[in-house]
mmCIF file of C-alpha atoms in Angstrom:
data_model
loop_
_atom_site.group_PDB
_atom_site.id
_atom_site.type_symbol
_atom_site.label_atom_id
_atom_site.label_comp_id
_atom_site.label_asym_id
_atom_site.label_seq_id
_atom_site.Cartn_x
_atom_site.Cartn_y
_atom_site.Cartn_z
ATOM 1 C CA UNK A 1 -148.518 -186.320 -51.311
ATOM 2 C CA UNK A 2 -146.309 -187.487 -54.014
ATOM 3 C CA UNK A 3 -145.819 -185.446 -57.222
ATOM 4 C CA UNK A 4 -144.747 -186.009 -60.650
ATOM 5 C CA UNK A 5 -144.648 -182.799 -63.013
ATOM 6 C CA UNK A 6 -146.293 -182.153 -66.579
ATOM 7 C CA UNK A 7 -143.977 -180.054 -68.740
ATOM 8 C CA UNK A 8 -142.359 -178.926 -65.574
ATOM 9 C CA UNK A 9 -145.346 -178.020 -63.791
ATOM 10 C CA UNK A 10 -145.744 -179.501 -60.129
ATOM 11 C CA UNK A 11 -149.107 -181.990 -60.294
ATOM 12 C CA UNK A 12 -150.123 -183.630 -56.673
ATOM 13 C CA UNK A 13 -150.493 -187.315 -57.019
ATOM 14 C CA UNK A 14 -152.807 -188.776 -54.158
ATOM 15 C CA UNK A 15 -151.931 -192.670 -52.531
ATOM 16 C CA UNK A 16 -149.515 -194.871 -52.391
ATOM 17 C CA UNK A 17 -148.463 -196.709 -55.198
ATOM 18 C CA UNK A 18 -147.741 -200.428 -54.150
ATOM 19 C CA UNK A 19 -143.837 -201.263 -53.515
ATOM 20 C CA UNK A 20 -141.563 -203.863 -54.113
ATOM 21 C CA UNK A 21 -142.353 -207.004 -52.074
ATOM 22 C CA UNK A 22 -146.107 -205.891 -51.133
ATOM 23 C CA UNK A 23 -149.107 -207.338 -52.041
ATOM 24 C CA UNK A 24 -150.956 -205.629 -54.890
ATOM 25 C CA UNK A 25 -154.199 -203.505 -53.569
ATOM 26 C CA UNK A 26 -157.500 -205.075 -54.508
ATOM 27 C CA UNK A 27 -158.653 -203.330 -57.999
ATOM 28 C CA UNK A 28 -162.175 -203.360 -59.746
ATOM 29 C CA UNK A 29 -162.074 -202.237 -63.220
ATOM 30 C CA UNK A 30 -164.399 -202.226 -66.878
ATOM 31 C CA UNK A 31 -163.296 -204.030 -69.727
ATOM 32 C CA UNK A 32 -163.802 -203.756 -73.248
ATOM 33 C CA UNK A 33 -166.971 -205.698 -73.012
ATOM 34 C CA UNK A 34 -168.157 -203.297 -69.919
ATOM 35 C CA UNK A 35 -167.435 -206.335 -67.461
ATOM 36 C CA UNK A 36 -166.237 -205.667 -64.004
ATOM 37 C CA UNK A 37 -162.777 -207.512 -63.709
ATOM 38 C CA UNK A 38 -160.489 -208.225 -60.431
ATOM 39 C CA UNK A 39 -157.106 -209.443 -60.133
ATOM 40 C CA UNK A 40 -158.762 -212.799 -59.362
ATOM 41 C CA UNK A 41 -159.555 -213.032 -62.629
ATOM 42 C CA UNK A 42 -155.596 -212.868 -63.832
ATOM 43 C CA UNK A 43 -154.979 -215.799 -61.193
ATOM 44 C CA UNK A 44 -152.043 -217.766 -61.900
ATOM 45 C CA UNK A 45 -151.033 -215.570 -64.337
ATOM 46 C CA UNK A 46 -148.153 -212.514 -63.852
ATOM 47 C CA UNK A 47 -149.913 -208.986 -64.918
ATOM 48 C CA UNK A 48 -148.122 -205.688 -65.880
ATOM 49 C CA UNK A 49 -149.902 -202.681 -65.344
ATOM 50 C CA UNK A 50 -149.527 -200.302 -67.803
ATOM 51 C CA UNK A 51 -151.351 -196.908 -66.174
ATOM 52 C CA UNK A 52 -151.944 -194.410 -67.927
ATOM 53 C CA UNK A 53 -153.949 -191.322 -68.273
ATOM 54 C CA UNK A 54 -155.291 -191.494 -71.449
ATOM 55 C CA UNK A 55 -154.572 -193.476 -75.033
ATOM 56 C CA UNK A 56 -155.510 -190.548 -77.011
ATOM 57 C CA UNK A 57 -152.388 -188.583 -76.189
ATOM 58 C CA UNK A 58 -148.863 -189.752 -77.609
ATOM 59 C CA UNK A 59 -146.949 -191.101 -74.513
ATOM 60 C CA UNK A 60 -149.816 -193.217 -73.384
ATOM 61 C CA UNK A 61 -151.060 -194.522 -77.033
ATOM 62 C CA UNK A 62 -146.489 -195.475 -77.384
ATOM 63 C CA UNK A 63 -146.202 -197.188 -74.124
ATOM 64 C CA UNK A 64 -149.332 -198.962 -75.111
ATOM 65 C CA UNK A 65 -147.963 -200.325 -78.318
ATOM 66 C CA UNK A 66 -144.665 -201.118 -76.567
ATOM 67 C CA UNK A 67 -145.904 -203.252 -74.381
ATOM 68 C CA UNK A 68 -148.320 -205.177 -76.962
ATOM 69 C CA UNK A 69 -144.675 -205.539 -78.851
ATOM 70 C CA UNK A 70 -143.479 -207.927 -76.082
ATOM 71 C CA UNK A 71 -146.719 -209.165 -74.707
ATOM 72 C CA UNK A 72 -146.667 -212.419 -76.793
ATOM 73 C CA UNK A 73 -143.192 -213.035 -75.492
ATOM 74 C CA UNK A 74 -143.711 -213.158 -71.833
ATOM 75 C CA UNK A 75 -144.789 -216.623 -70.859
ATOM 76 C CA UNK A 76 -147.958 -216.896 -68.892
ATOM 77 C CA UNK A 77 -148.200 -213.006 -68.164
ATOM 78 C CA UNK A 78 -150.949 -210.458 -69.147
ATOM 79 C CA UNK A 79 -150.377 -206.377 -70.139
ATOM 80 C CA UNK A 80 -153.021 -204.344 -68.641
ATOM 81 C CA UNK A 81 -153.177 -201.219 -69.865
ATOM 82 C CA UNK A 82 -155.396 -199.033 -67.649
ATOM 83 C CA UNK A 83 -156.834 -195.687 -67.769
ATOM 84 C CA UNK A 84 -159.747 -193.413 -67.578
ATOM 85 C CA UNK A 85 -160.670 -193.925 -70.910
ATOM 86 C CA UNK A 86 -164.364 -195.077 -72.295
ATOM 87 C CA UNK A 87 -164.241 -198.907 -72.871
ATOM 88 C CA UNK A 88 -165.529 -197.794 -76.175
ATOM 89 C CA UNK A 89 -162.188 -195.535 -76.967
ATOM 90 C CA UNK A 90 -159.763 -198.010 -76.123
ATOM 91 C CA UNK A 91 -161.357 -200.652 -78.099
ATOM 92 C CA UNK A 92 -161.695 -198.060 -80.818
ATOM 93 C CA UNK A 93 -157.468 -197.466 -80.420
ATOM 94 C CA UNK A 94 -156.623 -200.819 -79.737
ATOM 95 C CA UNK A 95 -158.132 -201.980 -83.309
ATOM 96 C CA UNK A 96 -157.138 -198.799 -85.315
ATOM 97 C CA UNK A 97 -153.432 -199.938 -83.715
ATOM 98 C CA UNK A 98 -153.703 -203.744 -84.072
ATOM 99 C CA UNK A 99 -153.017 -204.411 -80.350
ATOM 100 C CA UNK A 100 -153.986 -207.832 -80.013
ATOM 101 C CA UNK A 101 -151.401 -208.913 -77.403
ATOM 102 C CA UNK A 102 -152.978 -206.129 -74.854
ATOM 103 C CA UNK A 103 -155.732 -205.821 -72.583
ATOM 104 C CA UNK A 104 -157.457 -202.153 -72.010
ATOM 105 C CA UNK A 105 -159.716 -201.773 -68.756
ATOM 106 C CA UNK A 106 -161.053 -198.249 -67.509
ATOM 107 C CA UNK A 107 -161.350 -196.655 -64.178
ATOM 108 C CA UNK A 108 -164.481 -194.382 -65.099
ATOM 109 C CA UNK A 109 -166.733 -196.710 -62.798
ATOM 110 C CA UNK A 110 -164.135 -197.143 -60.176
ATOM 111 C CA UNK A 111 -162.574 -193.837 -59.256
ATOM 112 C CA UNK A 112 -161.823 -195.931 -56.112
ATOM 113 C CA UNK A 113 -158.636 -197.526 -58.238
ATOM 114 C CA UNK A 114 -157.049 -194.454 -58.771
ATOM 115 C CA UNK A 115 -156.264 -193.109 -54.565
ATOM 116 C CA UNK A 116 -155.552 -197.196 -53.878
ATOM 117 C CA UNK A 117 -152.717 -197.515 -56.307
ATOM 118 C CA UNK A 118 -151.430 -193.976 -55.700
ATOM 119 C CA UNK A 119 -152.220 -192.644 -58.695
ATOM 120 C CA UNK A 120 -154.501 -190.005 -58.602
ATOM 121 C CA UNK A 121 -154.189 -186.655 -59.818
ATOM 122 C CA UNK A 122 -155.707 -184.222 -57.215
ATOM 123 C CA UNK A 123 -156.055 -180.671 -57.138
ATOM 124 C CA UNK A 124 -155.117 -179.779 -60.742
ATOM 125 C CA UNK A 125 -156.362 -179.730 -63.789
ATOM 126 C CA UNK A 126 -155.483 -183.488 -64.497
ATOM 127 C CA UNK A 127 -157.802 -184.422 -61.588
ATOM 128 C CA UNK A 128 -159.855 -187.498 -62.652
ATOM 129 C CA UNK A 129 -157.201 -188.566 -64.461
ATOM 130 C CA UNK A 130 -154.622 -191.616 -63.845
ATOM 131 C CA UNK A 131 -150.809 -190.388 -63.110
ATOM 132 C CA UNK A 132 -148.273 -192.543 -65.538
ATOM 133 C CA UNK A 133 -147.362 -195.810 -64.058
ATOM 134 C CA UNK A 134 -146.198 -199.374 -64.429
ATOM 135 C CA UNK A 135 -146.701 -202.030 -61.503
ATOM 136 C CA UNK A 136 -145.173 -205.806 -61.937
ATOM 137 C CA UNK A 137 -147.267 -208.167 -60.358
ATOM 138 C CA UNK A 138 -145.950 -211.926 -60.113
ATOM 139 C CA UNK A 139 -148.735 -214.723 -60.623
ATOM 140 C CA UNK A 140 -149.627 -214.434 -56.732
ATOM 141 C CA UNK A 141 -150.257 -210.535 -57.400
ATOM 142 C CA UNK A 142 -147.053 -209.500 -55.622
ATOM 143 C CA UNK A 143 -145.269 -206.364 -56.559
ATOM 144 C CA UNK A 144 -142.312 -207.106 -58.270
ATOM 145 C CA UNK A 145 -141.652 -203.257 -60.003
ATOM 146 C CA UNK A 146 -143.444 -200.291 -59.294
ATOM 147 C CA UNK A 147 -142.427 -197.253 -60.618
ATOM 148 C CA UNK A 148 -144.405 -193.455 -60.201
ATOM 149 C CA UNK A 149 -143.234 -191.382 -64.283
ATOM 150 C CA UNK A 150 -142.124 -188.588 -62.371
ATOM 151 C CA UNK A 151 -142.332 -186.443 -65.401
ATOM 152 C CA UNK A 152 -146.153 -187.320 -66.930
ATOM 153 C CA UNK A 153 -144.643 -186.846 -70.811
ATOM 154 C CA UNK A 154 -142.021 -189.230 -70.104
ATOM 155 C CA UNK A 155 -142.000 -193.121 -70.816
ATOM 156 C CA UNK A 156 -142.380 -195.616 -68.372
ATOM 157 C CA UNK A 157 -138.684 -197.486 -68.172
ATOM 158 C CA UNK A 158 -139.443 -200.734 -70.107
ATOM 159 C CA UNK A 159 -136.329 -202.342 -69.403
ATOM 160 C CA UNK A 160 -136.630 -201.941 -65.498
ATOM 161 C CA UNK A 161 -140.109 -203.570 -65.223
ATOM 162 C CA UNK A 162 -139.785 -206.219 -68.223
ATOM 163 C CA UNK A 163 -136.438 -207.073 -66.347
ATOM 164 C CA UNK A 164 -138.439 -207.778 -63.327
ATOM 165 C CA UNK A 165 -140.380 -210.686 -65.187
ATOM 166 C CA UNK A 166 -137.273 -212.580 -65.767
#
């Protein structure tokens, strides 16, 4: 099992999380409106995933706004910014914020999400919880980043995965 660390503490991550050149694992999530969505209903479009484990804790609320910073400028391509949040909290954050350019969709019905993209917390205190992550999908939902934050407090590296879009 993979592992990142919080504060320097060892966390098992359980999964794989898709590579470079794969196609992306199927995903069922809940949106803001408590709607089951799929990729299939990103087709055509390019999607990055923005995991994160929750956007009531300071990494996950900044990478969130980062992203809805250059959302607008990415032709054709949607920010997904997932976690185990309520629908009701993200919406909550996402207007307190104004994040307009970002879409928020939680695992809490589909726990399933979490082992299939390799980013599930298991045996620890974070279990239930999604590890920090960012996966690049192109418009035919093949990876084109993936990266695992090996260190849960830390950023995701923006450059690396917006870099992949170009």
């Amino acid at each position: 099992m993979p592992q990142v660390t919080r504060a320097g503490e060892p966390m098992e991550v359980a999964g794989t999380l898709p590579t470079v050149g794969e196609t992306a694992p199927a995903l069922t999530l809940t949106n803001v409106e408590l709607k089951d969505v799929t990729l299939d209903d990103y087709a055509g479009k390019r999607k990055v995933l923005n995991i994160v484990p929750s956007v009531d804790t300071p990494t996950c609320a900044t990478s969130a706004r980062r992203f809805n910073e250059v959302a607008s400028t990415l032709p054709e391509t949607v920010v997904l910014v997932i976690s185990a949040d309520l629908p009701f909290a993200t919406l909550r954050f996402c207007g307190a914020e104004g994040l307009d350019d970002v879409e928020t969709l939680s695992t809490f019905r589909h726990p399933e999400f979490r082992e299939a993209w390799g980013v599930a917390f298991k045996n620890n205190r974070m279990e239930g919880l999604c590890a920090r992550a960012v996966v690049v999908l192109d418009a035919d939902d093949r990876v084109l980043h993936s990266e695992l934050v090996s260190e849960i407090k830390n950023e995701p590296d923006y450059d690396a995965a917006l870099a992949a879009l170009k």
